[in-house]
Amino acid sequence: QVQLVESGGGLVQPGGSLRLSCTASGFTLDYNAIGWFRQAPGKEREGVSCISARTSSTIYVDSVKGRFTISRDNAKNTVYLQMNSLKPEDTAVYYCARSRYSYCAGYGGPTPGNMDLWGKGTLVTVSS
C-alpha cells in the first residue's frame, strides 16, 4: 500500500532530544518532497520542515531553526527529523506528509495544501 508511517515520538524533558522517523511504502522518495508538520492541542496544524527530492534542499519554520534537522535515506525510504533542545511549546502530534511536487514549496515552512498523503502522526510531549 501507499502510506507513510511515523515513529519515534515520546515523552522528553525540556532541553532533550528525539529523532522522528517517517517510512514510506508503495512509492519512492526520489521524486517527492517530504514535509513534517505538527499540531499542538487547540492550535492549527503548522508546517515544521521539508526536504526536497531532487536537490535535498531543506526549509524550516523559524521557531525550530538551529534546533531541528531534517534528513533522508532514500535507500531505506525514510525521512528523519532530529529534534534537539526541545521546548514545552514543541509539544504536539507530529505528522509527515508527501508533497505533490519534488521540491518544497512554502515560505517559512511547508504548506499543508501541497501534500497529498499523510501519516497518522506520532505524539511528542516535552515536559518536566
PDB file of C-alpha atoms in Angstrom:
ATOM      1  CA  GLN A   1       0.000   0.000   0.000  1.00  0.00           C
ATOM      2  CA  VAL A   2       0.971   3.614  -0.479  1.00  0.00           C
ATOM      3  CA  GLN A   3       1.459   5.011   3.004  1.00  0.00           C
ATOM      4  CA  LEU A   4       3.639   6.937   5.436  1.00  0.00           C
ATOM      5  CA  VAL A   5       4.292   5.724   8.970  1.00  0.00           C
ATOM      6  CA  GLU A   6       5.807   7.914  11.688  1.00  0.00           C
ATOM      7  CA  SER A   7       7.671   6.668  14.728  1.00  0.00           C
ATOM      8  CA  GLY A   8       9.961   7.949  17.465  1.00  0.00           C
ATOM      9  CA  GLY A   9       7.657  10.149  19.492  1.00  0.00           C
ATOM     10  CA  GLY A  10       7.517  10.068  23.250  1.00  0.00           C
ATOM     11  CA  LEU A  11       7.984  11.989  26.474  1.00  0.00           C
ATOM     12  CA  VAL A  12      11.126  14.063  26.881  1.00  0.00           C
ATOM     13  CA  GLN A  13      12.241  16.772  29.302  1.00  0.00           C
ATOM     14  CA  PRO A  14      12.940  20.324  28.158  1.00  0.00           C
ATOM     15  CA  GLY A  15      16.374  20.511  26.571  1.00  0.00           C
ATOM     16  CA  GLY A  16      16.248  16.892  25.499  1.00  0.00           C
ATOM     17  CA  SER A  17      16.309  15.328  22.050  1.00  0.00           C
ATOM     18  CA  LEU A  18      14.228  12.994  19.931  1.00  0.00           C
ATOM     19  CA  ARG A  19      14.545  11.653  16.420  1.00  0.00           C
ATOM     20  CA  LEU A  20      11.381  11.051  14.463  1.00  0.00           C
ATOM     21  CA  SER A  21      11.248   8.683  11.508  1.00  0.00           C
ATOM     22  CA  CYS A  22       8.899   8.647   8.543  1.00  0.00           C
ATOM     23  CA  THR A  23       8.980   5.498   6.462  1.00  0.00           C
ATOM     24  CA  ALA A  24       7.345   5.436   3.043  1.00  0.00           C
ATOM     25  CA  SER A  25       5.792   2.398   1.415  1.00  0.00           C
ATOM     26  CA  GLY A  26       4.494   1.964  -2.110  1.00  0.00           C
ATOM     27  CA  PHE A  27       6.466   4.822  -3.637  1.00  0.00           C
ATOM     28  CA  THR A  28       9.997   6.137  -3.825  1.00  0.00           C
ATOM     29  CA  LEU A  29      11.388   9.237  -2.171  1.00  0.00           C
ATOM     30  CA  ASP A  30      13.310  10.017  -5.354  1.00  0.00           C
ATOM     31  CA  TYR A  31      10.500  12.123  -6.801  1.00  0.00           C
ATOM     32  CA  ASN A  32       8.531  13.649  -3.929  1.00  0.00           C
ATOM     33  CA  ALA A  33       9.423  16.176  -1.281  1.00  0.00           C
ATOM     34  CA  ILE A  34       8.547  15.137   2.265  1.00  0.00           C
ATOM     35  CA  GLY A  35       7.415  17.549   4.953  1.00  0.00           C
ATOM     36  CA  TRP A  36       6.993  17.417   8.710  1.00  0.00           C
ATOM     37  CA  PHE A  37       4.021  19.119  10.332  1.00  0.00           C
ATOM     38  CA  ARG A  38       2.779  19.418  13.884  1.00  0.00           C
ATOM     39  CA  GLN A  39      -0.453  20.186  15.648  1.00  0.00           C
ATOM     40  CA  ALA A  40      -0.444  21.293  19.265  1.00  0.00           C
ATOM     41  CA  PRO A  41      -3.525  20.993  21.474  1.00  0.00           C
ATOM     42  CA  GLY A  42      -6.090  23.602  20.498  1.00  0.00           C
ATOM     43  CA  LYS A  43      -3.960  25.008  17.687  1.00  0.00           C
ATOM     44  CA  GLU A  44      -3.835  24.826  13.911  1.00  0.00           C
ATOM     45  CA  ARG A  45      -1.550  22.445  12.079  1.00  0.00           C
ATOM     46  CA  GLU A  46       1.692  24.113  11.073  1.00  0.00           C
ATOM     47  CA  GLY A  47       4.491  23.210   8.729  1.00  0.00           C
ATOM     48  CA  VAL A  48       7.772  22.490  10.513  1.00  0.00           C
ATOM     49  CA  SER A  49      10.271  21.364   7.895  1.00  0.00           C
ATOM     50  CA  CYS A  50      10.594  19.908   4.419  1.00  0.00           C
ATOM     51  CA  ILE A  51      13.232  18.226   2.289  1.00  0.00           C
ATOM     52  CA  SER A  52      13.124  18.198  -1.494  1.00  0.00           C
ATOM     53  CA  ALA A  53      13.591  15.094  -3.601  1.00  0.00           C
ATOM     54  CA  ARG A  54      15.893  16.289  -6.349  1.00  0.00           C
ATOM     55  CA  THR A  55      18.261  18.713  -4.631  1.00  0.00           C
ATOM     56  CA  SER A  56      17.883  17.725  -0.953  1.00  0.00           C
ATOM     57  CA  SER A  57      17.304  21.372  -0.139  1.00  0.00           C
ATOM     58  CA  THR A  58      15.539  21.995   3.163  1.00  0.00           C
ATOM     59  CA  ILE A  59      13.280  24.563   4.757  1.00  0.00           C
ATOM     60  CA  TYR A  60      12.318  25.166   8.386  1.00  0.00           C
ATOM     61  CA  VAL A  61       9.828  27.253  10.259  1.00  0.00           C
ATOM     62  CA  ASP A  62      11.618  29.997  12.195  1.00  0.00           C
ATOM     63  CA  SER A  63      10.742  28.585  15.600  1.00  0.00           C
ATOM     64  CA  VAL A  64      12.786  25.409  15.027  1.00  0.00           C
ATOM     65  CA  LYS A  65      15.748  26.736  13.053  1.00  0.00           C
ATOM     66  CA  GLY A  66      19.018  25.761  14.682  1.00  0.00           C
ATOM     67  CA  ARG A  67      17.317  23.060  16.751  1.00  0.00           C
ATOM     68  CA  PHE A  68      15.713  20.678  14.234  1.00  0.00           C
ATOM     69  CA  THR A  69      17.345  18.954  11.271  1.00  0.00           C
ATOM     70  CA  ILE A  70      15.543  17.092   8.508  1.00  0.00           C
ATOM     71  CA  SER A  71      17.304  14.398   6.505  1.00  0.00           C
ATOM     72  CA  ARG A  72      16.529  11.355   4.400  1.00  0.00           C
ATOM     73  CA  ASP A  73      17.861   7.963   3.460  1.00  0.00           C
ATOM     74  CA  ASN A  74      16.425   7.051   0.080  1.00  0.00           C
ATOM     75  CA  ALA A  75      17.752   3.501   0.287  1.00  0.00           C
ATOM     76  CA  LYS A  76      15.619   2.994   3.395  1.00  0.00           C
ATOM     77  CA  ASN A  77      12.740   5.102   2.066  1.00  0.00           C
ATOM     78  CA  THR A  78      12.883   7.044   5.308  1.00  0.00           C
ATOM     79  CA  VAL A  79      12.900  10.713   6.265  1.00  0.00           C
ATOM     80  CA  TYR A  80      14.077  11.797   9.704  1.00  0.00           C
ATOM     81  CA  LEU A  81      13.528  14.802  11.913  1.00  0.00           C
ATOM     82  CA  GLN A  82      16.224  15.242  14.534  1.00  0.00           C
ATOM     83  CA  MET A  83      14.881  17.475  17.295  1.00  0.00           C
ATOM     84  CA  ASN A  84      17.323  18.968  19.785  1.00  0.00           C
ATOM     85  CA  SER A  85      16.944  21.488  22.607  1.00  0.00           C
ATOM     86  CA  LEU A  86      13.271  20.674  22.851  1.00  0.00           C
ATOM     87  CA  LYS A  87      10.925  23.149  24.483  1.00  0.00           C
ATOM     88  CA  PRO A  88       7.489  22.667  26.040  1.00  0.00           C
ATOM     89  CA  GLU A  89       5.989  24.588  23.131  1.00  0.00           C
ATOM     90  CA  ASP A  90       7.231  21.833  20.800  1.00  0.00           C
ATOM     91  CA  THR A  91       4.643  19.506  22.317  1.00  0.00           C
ATOM     92  CA  ALA A  92       2.378  18.327  19.511  1.00  0.00           C
ATOM     93  CA  VAL A  93       1.372  15.454  17.313  1.00  0.00           C
ATOM     94  CA  TYR A  94       3.933  15.330  14.516  1.00  0.00           C
ATOM     95  CA  TYR A  95       2.926  14.224  11.036  1.00  0.00           C
ATOM     96  CA  CYS A  96       4.939  13.528   7.923  1.00  0.00           C
ATOM     97  CA  ALA A  97       3.403  14.100   4.519  1.00  0.00           C
ATOM     98  CA  ARG A  98       4.217  13.626   0.849  1.00  0.00           C
ATOM     99  CA  SER A  99       4.229  16.609  -1.441  1.00  0.00           C
ATOM    100  CA  ARG A 100       2.679  16.554  -4.882  1.00  0.00           C
ATOM    101  CA  TYR A 101       5.919  18.151  -6.053  1.00  0.00           C
ATOM    102  CA  SER A 102       9.588  17.231  -5.995  1.00  0.00           C
ATOM    103  CA  TYR A 103      10.502  20.496  -4.298  1.00  0.00           C
ATOM    104  CA  CYS A 104       9.452  22.160  -1.067  1.00  0.00           C
ATOM    105  CA  ALA A 105       7.001  24.975  -1.589  1.00  0.00           C
ATOM    106  CA  GLY A 106       6.186  27.347   1.214  1.00  0.00           C
ATOM    107  CA  TYR A 107       7.599  30.384   2.919  1.00  0.00           C
ATOM    108  CA  GLY A 108       8.939  29.652   6.377  1.00  0.00           C
ATOM    109  CA  GLY A 109       7.806  26.047   6.226  1.00  0.00           C
ATOM    110  CA  PRO A 110       5.891  23.549   4.113  1.00  0.00           C
ATOM    111  CA  THR A 111       2.266  24.166   3.201  1.00  0.00           C
ATOM    112  CA  PRO A 112      -0.351  21.526   4.060  1.00  0.00           C
ATOM    113  CA  GLY A 113      -2.226  22.199   0.829  1.00  0.00           C
ATOM    114  CA  ASN A 114       0.712  20.931  -1.224  1.00  0.00           C
ATOM    115  CA  MET A 115       0.584  17.496   0.378  1.00  0.00           C
ATOM    116  CA  ASP A 116      -1.356  14.536  -0.991  1.00  0.00           C
ATOM    117  CA  LEU A 117      -0.521  11.784   1.511  1.00  0.00           C
ATOM    118  CA  TRP A 118      -0.323  11.910   5.301  1.00  0.00           C
ATOM    119  CA  GLY A 119       0.821   9.655   8.081  1.00  0.00           C
ATOM    120  CA  LYS A 120      -1.260   9.138  11.202  1.00  0.00           C
ATOM    121  CA  GLY A 121       1.114  11.060  13.456  1.00  0.00           C
ATOM    122  CA  THR A 122       3.312  10.452  16.475  1.00  0.00           C
ATOM    123  CA  LEU A 123       2.957  12.303  19.773  1.00  0.00           C
ATOM    124  CA  VAL A 124       5.844  14.333  21.169  1.00  0.00           C
ATOM    125  CA  THR A 125       5.447  15.602  24.720  1.00  0.00           C
ATOM    126  CA  VAL A 126       8.060  17.951  26.184  1.00  0.00           C
ATOM    127  CA  SER A 127       7.515  18.354  29.898  1.00  0.00           C
ATOM    128  CA  SER A 128       9.389  18.322  33.178  1.00  0.00           C
TER     129      SER A 128
END
